[in-house]
Tab-separated table of C-alpha atoms and ligand atoms in Angstrom:
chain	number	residue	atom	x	y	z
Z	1464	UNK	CA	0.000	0.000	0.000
Z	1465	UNK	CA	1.221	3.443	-0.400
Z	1466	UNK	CA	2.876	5.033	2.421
Z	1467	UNK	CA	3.510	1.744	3.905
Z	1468	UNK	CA	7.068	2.217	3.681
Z	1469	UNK	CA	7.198	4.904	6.027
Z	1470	UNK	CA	4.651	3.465	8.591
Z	1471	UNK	CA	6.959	0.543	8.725
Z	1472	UNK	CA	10.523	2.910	9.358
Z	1473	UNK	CA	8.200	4.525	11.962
Z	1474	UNK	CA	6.592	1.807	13.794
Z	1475	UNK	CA	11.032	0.435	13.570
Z	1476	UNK	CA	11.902	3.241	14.882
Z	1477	UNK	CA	9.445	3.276	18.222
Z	1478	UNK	CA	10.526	-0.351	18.934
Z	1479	UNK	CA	14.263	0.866	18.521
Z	1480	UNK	CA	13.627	3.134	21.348
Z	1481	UNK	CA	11.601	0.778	23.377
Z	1482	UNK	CA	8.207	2.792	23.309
Z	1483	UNK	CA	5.984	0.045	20.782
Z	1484	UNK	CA	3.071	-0.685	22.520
Z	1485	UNK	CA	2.108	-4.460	23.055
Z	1486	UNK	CA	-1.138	-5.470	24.294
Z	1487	UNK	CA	-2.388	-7.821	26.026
Z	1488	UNK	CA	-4.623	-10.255	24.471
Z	1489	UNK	CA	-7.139	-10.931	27.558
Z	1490	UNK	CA	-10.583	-12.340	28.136
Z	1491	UNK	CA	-11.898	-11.378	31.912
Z	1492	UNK	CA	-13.436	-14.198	33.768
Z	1493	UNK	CA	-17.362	-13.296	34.476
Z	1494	UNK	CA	-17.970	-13.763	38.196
Z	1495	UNK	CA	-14.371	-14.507	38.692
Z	1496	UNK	CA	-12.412	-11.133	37.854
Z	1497	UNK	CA	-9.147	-10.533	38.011
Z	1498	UNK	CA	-8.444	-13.960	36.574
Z	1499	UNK	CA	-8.603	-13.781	33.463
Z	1500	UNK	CA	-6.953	-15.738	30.069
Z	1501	UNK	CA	-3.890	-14.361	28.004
Z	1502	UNK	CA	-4.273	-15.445	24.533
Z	1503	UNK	CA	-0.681	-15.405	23.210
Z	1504	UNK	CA	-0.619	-17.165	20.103
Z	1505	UNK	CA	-2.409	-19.509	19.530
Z	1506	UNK	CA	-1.280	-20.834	23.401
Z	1507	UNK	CA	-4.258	-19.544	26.205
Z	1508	UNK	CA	-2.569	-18.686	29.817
Z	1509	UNK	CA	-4.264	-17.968	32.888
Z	1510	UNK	CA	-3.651	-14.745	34.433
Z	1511	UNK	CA	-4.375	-13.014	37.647
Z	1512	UNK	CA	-5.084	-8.374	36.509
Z	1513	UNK	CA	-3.118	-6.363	38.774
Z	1514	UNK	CA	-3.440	-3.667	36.449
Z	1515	UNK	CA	-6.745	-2.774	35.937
Z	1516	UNK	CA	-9.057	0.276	35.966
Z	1517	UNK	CA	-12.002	-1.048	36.933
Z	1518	UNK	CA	-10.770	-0.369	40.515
Z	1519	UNK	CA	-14.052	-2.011	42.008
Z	1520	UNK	CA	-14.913	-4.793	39.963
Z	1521	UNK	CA	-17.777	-3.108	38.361
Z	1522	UNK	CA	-17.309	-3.905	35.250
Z	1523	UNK	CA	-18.783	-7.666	36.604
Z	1524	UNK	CA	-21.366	-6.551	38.728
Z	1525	UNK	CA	-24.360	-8.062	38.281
Z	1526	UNK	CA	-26.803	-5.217	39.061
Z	1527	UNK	CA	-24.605	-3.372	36.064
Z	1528	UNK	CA	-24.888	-6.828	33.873
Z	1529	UNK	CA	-28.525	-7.045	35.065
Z	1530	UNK	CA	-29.133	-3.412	33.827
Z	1531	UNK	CA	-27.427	-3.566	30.387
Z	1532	UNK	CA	-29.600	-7.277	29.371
Z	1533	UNK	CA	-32.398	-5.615	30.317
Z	1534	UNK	CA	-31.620	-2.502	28.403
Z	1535	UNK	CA	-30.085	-4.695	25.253
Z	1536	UNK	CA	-32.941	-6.362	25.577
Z	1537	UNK	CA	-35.840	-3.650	25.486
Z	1538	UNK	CA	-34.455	-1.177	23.430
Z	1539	UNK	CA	-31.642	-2.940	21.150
Z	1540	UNK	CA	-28.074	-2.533	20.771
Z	1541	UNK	CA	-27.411	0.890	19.353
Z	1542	UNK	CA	-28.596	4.810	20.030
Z	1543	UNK	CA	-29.188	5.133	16.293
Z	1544	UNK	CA	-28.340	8.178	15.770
Z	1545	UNK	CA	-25.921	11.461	17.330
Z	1546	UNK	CA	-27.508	13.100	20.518
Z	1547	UNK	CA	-28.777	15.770	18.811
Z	1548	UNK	CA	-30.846	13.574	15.835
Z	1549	UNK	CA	-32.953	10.874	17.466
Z	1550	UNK	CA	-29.724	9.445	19.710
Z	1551	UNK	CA	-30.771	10.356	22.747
Z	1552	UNK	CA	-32.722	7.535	24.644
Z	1553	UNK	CA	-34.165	7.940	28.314
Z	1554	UNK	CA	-31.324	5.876	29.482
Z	1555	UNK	CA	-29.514	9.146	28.561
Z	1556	UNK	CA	-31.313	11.334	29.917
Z	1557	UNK	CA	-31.569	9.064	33.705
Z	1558	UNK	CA	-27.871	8.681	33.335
Z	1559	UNK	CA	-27.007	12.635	32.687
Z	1560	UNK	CA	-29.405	13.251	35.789
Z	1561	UNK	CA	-27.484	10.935	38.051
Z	1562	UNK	CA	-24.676	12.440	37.383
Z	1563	UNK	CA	-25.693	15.732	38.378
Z	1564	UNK	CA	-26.882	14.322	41.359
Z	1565	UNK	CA	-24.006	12.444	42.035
Z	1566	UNK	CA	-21.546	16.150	41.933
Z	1567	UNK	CA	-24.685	18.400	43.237
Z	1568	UNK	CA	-24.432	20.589	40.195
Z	1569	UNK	CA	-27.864	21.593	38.023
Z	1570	UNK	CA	-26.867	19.681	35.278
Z	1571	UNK	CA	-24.207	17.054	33.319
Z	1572	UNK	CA	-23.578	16.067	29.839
Z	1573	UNK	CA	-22.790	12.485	28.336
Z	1574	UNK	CA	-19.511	12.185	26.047
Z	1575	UNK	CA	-18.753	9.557	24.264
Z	1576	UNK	CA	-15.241	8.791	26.845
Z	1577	UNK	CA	-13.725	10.773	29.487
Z	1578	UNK	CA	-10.802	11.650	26.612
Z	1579	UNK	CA	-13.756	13.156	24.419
Z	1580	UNK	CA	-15.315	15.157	27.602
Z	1581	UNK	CA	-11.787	16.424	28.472
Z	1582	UNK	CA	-10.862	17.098	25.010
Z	1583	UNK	CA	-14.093	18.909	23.488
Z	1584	UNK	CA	-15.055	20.386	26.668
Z	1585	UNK	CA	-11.213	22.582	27.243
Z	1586	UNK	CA	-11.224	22.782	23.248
Z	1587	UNK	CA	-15.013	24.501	23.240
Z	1588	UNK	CA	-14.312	26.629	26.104
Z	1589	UNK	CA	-10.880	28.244	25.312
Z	1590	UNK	CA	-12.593	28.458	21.781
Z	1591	UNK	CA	-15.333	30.309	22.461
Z	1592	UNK	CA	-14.978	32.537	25.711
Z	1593	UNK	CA	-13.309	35.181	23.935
Z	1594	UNK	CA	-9.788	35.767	25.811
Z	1595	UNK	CA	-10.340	33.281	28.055
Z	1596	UNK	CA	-6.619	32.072	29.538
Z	1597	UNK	CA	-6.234	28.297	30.515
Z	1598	UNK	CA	-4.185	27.647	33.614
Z	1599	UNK	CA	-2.576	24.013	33.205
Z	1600	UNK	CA	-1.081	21.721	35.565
Z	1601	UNK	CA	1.966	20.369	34.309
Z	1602	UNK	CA	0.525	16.592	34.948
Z	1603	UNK	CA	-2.537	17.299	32.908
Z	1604	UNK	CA	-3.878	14.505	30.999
Z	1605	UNK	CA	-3.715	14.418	27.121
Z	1606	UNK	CA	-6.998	14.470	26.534
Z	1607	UNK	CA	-6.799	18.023	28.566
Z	1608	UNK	CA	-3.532	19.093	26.982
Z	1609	UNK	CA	-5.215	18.163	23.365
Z	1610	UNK	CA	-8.283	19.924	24.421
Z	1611	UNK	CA	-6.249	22.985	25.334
Z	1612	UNK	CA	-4.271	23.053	22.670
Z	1613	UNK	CA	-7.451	22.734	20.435
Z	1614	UNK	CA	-8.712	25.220	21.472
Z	1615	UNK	CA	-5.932	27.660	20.419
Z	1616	UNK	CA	-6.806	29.925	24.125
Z	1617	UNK	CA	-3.643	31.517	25.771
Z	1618	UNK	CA	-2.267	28.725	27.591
Z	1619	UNK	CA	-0.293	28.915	30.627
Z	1620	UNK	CA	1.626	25.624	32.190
Z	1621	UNK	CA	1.714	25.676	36.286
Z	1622	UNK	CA	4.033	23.642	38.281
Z	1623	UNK	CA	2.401	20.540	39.148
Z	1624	UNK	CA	0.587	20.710	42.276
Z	1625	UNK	CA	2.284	23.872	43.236
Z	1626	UNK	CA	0.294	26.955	44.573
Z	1627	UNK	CA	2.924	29.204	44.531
Z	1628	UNK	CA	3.593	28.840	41.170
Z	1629	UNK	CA	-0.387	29.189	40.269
Z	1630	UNK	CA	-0.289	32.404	42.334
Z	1631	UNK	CA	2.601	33.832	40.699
Z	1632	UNK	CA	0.947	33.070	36.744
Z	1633	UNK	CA	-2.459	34.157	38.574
Z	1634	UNK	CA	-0.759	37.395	39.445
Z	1635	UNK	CA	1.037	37.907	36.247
Z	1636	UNK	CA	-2.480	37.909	34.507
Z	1637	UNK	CA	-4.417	41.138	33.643
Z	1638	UNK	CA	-7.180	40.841	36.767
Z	1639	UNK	CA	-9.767	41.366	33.868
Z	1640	UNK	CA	-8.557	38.461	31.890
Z	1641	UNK	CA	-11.084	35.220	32.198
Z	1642	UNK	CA	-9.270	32.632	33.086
Z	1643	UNK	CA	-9.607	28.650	33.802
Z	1644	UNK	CA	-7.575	26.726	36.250
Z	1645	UNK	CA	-7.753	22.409	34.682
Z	1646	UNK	CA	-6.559	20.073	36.823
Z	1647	UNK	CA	-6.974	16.781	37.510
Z	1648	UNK	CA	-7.829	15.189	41.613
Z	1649	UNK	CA	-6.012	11.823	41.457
Z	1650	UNK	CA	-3.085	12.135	39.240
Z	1651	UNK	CA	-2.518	8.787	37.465
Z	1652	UNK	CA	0.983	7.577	36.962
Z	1653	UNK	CA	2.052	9.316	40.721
Z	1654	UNK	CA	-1.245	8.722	42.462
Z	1655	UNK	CA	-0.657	11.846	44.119
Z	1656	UNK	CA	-3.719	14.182	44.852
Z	1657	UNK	CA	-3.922	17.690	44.200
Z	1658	UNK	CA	-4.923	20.753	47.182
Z	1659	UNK	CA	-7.969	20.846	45.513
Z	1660	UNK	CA	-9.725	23.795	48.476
Z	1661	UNK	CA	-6.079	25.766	47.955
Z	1662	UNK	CA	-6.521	25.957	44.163
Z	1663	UNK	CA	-9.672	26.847	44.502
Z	1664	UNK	CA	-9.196	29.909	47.280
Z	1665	UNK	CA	-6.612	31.283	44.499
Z	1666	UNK	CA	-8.913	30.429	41.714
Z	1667	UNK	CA	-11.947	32.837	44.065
Z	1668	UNK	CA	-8.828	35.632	44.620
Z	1669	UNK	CA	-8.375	36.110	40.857
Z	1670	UNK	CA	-11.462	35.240	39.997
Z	1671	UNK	CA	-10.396	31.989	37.557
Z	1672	UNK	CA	-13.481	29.452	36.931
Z	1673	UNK	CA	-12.135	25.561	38.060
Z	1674	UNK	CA	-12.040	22.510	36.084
Z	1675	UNK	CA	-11.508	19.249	37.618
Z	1676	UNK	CA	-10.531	16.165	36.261
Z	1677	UNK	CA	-11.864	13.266	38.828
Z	1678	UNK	CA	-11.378	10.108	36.379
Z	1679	UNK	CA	-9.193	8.212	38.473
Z	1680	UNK	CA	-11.479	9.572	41.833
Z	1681	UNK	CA	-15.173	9.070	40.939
Z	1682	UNK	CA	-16.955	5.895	42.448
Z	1683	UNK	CA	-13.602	5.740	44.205
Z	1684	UNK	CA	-13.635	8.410	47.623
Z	1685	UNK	CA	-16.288	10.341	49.340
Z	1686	UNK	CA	-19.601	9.025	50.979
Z	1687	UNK	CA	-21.450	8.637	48.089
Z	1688	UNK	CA	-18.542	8.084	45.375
Z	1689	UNK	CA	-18.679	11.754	43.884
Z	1690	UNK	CA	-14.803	11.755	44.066
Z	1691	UNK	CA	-12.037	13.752	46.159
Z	1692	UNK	CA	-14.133	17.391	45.425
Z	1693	UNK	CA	-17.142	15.293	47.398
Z	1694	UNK	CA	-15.059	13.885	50.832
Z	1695	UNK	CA	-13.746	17.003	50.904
Z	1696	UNK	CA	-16.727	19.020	50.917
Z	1697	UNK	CA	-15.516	21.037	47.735
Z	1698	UNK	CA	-17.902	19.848	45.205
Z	1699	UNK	CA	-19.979	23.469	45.177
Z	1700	UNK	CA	-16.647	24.923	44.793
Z	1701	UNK	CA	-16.042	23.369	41.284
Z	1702	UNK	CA	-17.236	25.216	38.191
Z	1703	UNK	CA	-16.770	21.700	36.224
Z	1704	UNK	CA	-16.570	18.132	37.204
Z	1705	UNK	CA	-14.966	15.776	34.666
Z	1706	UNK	CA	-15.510	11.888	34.797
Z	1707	UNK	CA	-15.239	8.678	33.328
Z	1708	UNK	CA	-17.603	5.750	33.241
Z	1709	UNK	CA	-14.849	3.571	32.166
Z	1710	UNK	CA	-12.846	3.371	35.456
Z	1711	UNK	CA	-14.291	2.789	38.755
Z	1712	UNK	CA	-18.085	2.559	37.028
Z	1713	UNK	CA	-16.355	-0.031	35.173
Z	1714	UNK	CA	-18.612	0.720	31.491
Z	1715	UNK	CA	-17.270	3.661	29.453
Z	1716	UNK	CA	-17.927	6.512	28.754
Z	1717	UNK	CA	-17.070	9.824	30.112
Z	1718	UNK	CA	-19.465	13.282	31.419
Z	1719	UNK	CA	-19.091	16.768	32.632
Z	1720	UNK	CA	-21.304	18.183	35.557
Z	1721	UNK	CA	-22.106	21.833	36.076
Z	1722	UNK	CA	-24.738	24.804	35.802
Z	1723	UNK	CA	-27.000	24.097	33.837
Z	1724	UNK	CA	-26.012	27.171	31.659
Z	1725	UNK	CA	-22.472	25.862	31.187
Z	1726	UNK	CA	-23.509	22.338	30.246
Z	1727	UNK	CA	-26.348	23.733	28.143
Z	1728	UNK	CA	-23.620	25.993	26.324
Z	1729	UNK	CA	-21.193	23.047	25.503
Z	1730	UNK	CA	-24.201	21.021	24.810
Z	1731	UNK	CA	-24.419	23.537	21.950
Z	1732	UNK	CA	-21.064	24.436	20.634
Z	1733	UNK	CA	-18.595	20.658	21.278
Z	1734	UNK	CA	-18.499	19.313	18.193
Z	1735	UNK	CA	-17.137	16.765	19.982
Z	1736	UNK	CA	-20.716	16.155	21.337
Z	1737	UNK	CA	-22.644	17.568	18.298
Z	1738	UNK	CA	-21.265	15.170	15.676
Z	1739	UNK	CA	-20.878	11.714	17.222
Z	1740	UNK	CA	-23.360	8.840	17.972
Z	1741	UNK	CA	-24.735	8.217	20.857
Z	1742	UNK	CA	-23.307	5.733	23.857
Z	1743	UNK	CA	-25.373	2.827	22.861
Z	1744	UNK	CA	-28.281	2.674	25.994
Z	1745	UNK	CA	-27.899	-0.613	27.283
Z	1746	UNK	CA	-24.341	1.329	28.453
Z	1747	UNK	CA	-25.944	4.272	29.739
Z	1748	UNK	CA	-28.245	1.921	31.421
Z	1749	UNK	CA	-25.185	-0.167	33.049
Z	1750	UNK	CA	-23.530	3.237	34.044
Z	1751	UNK	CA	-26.387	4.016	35.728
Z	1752	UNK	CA	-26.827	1.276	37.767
Z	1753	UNK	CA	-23.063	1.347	39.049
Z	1754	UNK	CA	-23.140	4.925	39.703
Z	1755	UNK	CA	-26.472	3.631	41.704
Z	1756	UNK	CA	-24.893	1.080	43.274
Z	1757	UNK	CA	-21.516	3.028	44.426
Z	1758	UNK	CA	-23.617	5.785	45.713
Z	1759	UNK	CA	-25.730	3.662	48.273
Z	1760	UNK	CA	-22.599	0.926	49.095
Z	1761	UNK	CA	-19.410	1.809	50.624
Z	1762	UNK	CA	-18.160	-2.334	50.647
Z	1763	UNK	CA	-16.666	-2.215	47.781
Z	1764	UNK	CA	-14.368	0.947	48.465
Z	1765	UNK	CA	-13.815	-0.170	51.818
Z	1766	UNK	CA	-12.644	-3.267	50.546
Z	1767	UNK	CA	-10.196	-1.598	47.723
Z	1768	UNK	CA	-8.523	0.552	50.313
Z	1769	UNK	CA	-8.188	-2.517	52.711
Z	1770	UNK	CA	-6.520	-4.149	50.278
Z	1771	UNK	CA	-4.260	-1.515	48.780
Z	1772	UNK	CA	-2.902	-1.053	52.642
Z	1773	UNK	CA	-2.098	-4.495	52.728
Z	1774	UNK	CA	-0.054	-4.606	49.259
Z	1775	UNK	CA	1.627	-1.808	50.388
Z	1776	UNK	CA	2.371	-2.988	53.674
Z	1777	UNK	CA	4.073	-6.038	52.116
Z	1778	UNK	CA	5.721	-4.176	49.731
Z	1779	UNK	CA	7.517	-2.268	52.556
Z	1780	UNK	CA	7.923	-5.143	54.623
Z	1781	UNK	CA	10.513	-6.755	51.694
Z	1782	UNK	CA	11.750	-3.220	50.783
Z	1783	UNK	CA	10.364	-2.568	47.125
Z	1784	UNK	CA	10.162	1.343	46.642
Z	1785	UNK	CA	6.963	2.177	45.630
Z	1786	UNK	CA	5.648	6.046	45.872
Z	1787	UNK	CA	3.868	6.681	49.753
Z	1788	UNK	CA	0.835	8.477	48.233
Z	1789	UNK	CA	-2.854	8.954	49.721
Z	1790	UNK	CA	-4.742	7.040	46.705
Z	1791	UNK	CA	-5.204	3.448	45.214
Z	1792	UNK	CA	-2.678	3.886	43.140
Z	1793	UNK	CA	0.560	1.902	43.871
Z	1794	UNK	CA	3.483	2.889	41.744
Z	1795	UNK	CA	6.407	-0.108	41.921
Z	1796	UNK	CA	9.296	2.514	40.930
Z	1797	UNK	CA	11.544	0.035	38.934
Z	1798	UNK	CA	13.414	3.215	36.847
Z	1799	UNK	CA	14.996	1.369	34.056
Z	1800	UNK	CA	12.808	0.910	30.957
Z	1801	UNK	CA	14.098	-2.476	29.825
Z	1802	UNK	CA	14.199	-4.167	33.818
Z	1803	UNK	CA	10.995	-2.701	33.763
Z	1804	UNK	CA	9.705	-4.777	30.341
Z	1805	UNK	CA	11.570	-7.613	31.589
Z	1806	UNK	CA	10.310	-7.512	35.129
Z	1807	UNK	CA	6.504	-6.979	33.067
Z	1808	UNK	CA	7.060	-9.837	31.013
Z	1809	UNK	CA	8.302	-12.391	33.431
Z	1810	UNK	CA	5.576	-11.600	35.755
Z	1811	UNK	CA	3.435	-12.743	33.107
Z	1812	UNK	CA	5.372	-15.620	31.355
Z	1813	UNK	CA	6.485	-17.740	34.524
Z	1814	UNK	CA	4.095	-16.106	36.906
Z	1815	UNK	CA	0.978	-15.254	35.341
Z	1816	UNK	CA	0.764	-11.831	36.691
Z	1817	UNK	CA	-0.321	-9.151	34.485
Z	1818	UNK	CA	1.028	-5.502	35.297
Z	1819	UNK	CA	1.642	-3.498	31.804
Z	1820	UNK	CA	4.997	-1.583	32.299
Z	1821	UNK	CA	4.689	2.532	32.247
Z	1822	UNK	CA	7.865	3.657	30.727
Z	1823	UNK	CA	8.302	6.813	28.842
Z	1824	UNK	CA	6.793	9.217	27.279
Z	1825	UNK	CA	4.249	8.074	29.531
Z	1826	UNK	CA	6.591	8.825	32.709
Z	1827	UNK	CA	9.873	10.603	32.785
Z	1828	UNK	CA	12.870	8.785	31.871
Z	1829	UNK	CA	14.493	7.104	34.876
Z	1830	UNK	CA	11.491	6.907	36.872
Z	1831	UNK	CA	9.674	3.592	35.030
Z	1832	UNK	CA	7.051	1.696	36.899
Z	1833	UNK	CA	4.849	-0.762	37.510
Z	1834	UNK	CA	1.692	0.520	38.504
Z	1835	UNK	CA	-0.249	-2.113	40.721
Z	1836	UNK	CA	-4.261	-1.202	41.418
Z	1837	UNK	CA	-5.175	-3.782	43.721
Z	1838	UNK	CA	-8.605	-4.301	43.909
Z	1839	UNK	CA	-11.833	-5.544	46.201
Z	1840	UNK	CA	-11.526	-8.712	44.231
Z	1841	UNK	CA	-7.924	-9.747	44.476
Z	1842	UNK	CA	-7.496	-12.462	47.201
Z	1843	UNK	CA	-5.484	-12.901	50.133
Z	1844	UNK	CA	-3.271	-15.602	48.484
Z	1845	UNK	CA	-3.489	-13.461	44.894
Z	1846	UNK	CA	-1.548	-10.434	47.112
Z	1847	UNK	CA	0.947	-13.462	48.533
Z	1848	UNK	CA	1.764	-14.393	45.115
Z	1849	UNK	CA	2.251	-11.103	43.713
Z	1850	UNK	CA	4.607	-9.961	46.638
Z	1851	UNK	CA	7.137	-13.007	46.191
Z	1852	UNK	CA	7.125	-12.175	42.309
Z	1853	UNK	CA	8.345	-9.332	42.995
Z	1854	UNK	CA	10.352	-9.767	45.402
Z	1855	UNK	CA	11.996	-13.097	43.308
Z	1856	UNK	CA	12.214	-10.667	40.599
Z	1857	UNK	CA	14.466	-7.856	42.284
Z	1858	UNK	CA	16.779	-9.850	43.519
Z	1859	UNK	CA	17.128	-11.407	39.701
Z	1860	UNK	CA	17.584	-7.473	38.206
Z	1861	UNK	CA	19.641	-6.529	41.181
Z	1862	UNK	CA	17.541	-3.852	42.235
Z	1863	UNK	CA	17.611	-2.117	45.187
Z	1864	UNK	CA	15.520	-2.026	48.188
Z	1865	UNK	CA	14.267	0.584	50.378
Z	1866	UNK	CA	15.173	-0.066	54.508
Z	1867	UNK	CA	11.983	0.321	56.123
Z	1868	UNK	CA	12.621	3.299	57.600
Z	1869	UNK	CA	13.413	5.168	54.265
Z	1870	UNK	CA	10.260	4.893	52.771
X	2135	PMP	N1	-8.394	11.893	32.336
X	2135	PMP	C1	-7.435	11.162	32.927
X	2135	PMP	C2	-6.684	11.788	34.057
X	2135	PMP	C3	-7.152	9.861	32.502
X	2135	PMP	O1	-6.181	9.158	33.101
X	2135	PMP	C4	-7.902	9.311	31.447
X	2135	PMP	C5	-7.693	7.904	30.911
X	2135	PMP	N2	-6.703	7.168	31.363
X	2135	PMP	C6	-8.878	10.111	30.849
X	2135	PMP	C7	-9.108	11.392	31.312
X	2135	PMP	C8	-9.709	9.581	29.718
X	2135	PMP	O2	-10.754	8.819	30.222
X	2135	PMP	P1	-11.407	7.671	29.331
X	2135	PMP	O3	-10.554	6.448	29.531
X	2135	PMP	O4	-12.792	7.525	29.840
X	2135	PMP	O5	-11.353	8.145	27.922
């Protein structure tokens, strides 16, 4: 084919450096996640997830299943149409409603993924509020720095996580400028979580509207799983909520919640939301039941975090640094891209452990990673296993450990 040349010198190139994506070919048990099978050629392997997204298992819950037969079954598998020209089902329009119940804002809008919400949300915004400046945190996701960058608004990068440095771009601003501050709750790769009140006591001194990313934080903290902004009382203190379905809700798709005016005006410019078909309903239906679910039961989150305490406890206990932050998220801090693939791949081969390396661009160089999401679902004996992999395995790359009392 034409061009195929270059794809090829490309796609060479990426593997020369060690950043070609492989995936893993997987089928998730029903009723028994995070086992799941590895199809690697034509050979099938058992594997145990410790990897996943679907922090609470939702994805297999079978008020969620329940939910999406019933809607597959009633009213067929596709929305038929964009949102705007006959796409919009009542599953929609239940689902857009829980959502703004589940952030206490007026209103929310379905997007096709949390990407596309992040993306044509920032992109619409610095578009069309005429001067408007966009206040980034270094960390941002892509989907935000696309979005941004979209949009073509005045952008201006802040130190991750760092107030002064907000402050001091704040200040530099003229105080009639409108301005945005995006940033995310839950950071991803770090699992760090930002000082969400403290941004937004600068963002009420200089008058900036907020935008928070909670993807990695809905379902996952605060009483009713509205996210960080919620268990910290903040919520009302948000202009815009960002989420994903396709995490902790464990179905996809992604949503913004706000005033109604704001969602009604990106409702009405995002092309991003204008020009796309539907989520089909049976997956508006399944969202809504785990966002249901999540909101009235605390066992599964209580169960995550009881089990994220007791990987990391282990972890520390045999001396494997991984990063002491507040959140699920357990990053395994290998920092060499090709122990890191090896580690990966031996976990799976002779162990049939499943954690994807993260090495860069995804993190910075030197600072590659596993990162391990345990889960309400993974086992007593599943956490055993995974602990003497690991700890088999650095002794095999000669990595270091941490003394207790370091880390
Ligand atoms: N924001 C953040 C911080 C993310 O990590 C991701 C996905 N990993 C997204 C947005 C996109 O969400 P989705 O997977 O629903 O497209």
């Amino acid at each position: 084919m034409k061009y195929d040349d270059y794809f090829r010198s490309e796609l060479t190139r990426l593997k020369d450096e060690g950043n070609y994506r492989v995936f893993a070919d997987l089928e998730r048990e029903r009723g028994a996640f995070p086992k799941a099978r590895n199809h690697i050629d034509d050979a099938v392997r058992d594997v145990t997830i410790w990897c996943s997204n679907d922090y609470l298992g939702m994805g297999q819950n079978p008020e969620v299943l329940a939910a999406m037969h019933e809607a597959l079954d009633t009213v067929g598998a596709g929305a038929g149409g964009t949102r705007n020209i006959s796409g919009t089902t009542h599953h929609h329009v239940l689902l857009e409603r829980e959502l703004a119940d589940l952030h206490g804002k007026e209103a929310a809008l379905l997007f096709t993924s949390g990407y596309v919400s992040n993306w044509a949300t920032l992109g619409t915004l610095g578009a069309k509020i005429p001067g408007l400046v966009i206040l980034s945190d270094a960390l941002n996701h892509a989907s935000m720095i696309e979005g941004i960058r979209h949009s073509k608004a005045q952008k201006v990068i802040w130190k991750h996580n760092d107030l002064d440095d907000l402050e001091a771009h704040l200040m530099a601003l003229p105080a009639n400028a409108p301005k945005l501050i995006a940033f995310e709750s839950v950071y991803s790769m770090d699992g760090d979580i930002a000082p969400i009140k403290e941004i937004c006591d600068l963002a009420d001194r200089y008058n900036a509207m907020t935008y928070l990313d909670e993807v990695h934080a809905v379902g996952m903290y605060g009483p009713r799983g509205g996210g960080i902004a919620e268990r910290e009382g903040l919520m009302d203190r948000i202009d815009i909520i960002e989420g994903t379905l396709g995490k902790a809700f464990g179905v996809v798709g992604g949503y913004i919640a706000a005033s109604a005016d704001l969602v009604d005006f990106v409702r009405s410019f995002a092309s991003g939301f204008i020009f796309t078909t539907a989520l089909p309903p049976a997956v508006a239906a399944g969202a809504c039941a785990s966002i249901r679910h999540l909101k009235a039961s605390a066992a599964e989150r209580d169960l995550q975090k009881d089990k994220v305490a007791k990987v990391r406890e282990k972890l520390d206990e045999i001396g494997i640094p991984h990063i002491p932050n507040p959140s699920h998220i357990i990053p395994v801090m290998v920092g060499d891209p090709v122990k890191c693939k090896f580690i990966s791949d031996t976990l799976m081969d002779q162990f049939g452990i499943y954690i994807q390396p993260i090495n860069y661009p995804t993190v910075p160089k030197g600072t590659e990673r596993l990162r391990i999401t345990p889960g309400p679902v993974h086992s007593e004996a599943d956490i055993e296993r995974l602990v003497g992999a690991l700890c088999t395995l650095w002794t095999q790359c000669q990595l270091a450990r941490q003394p207790l009392a370091a880390q």
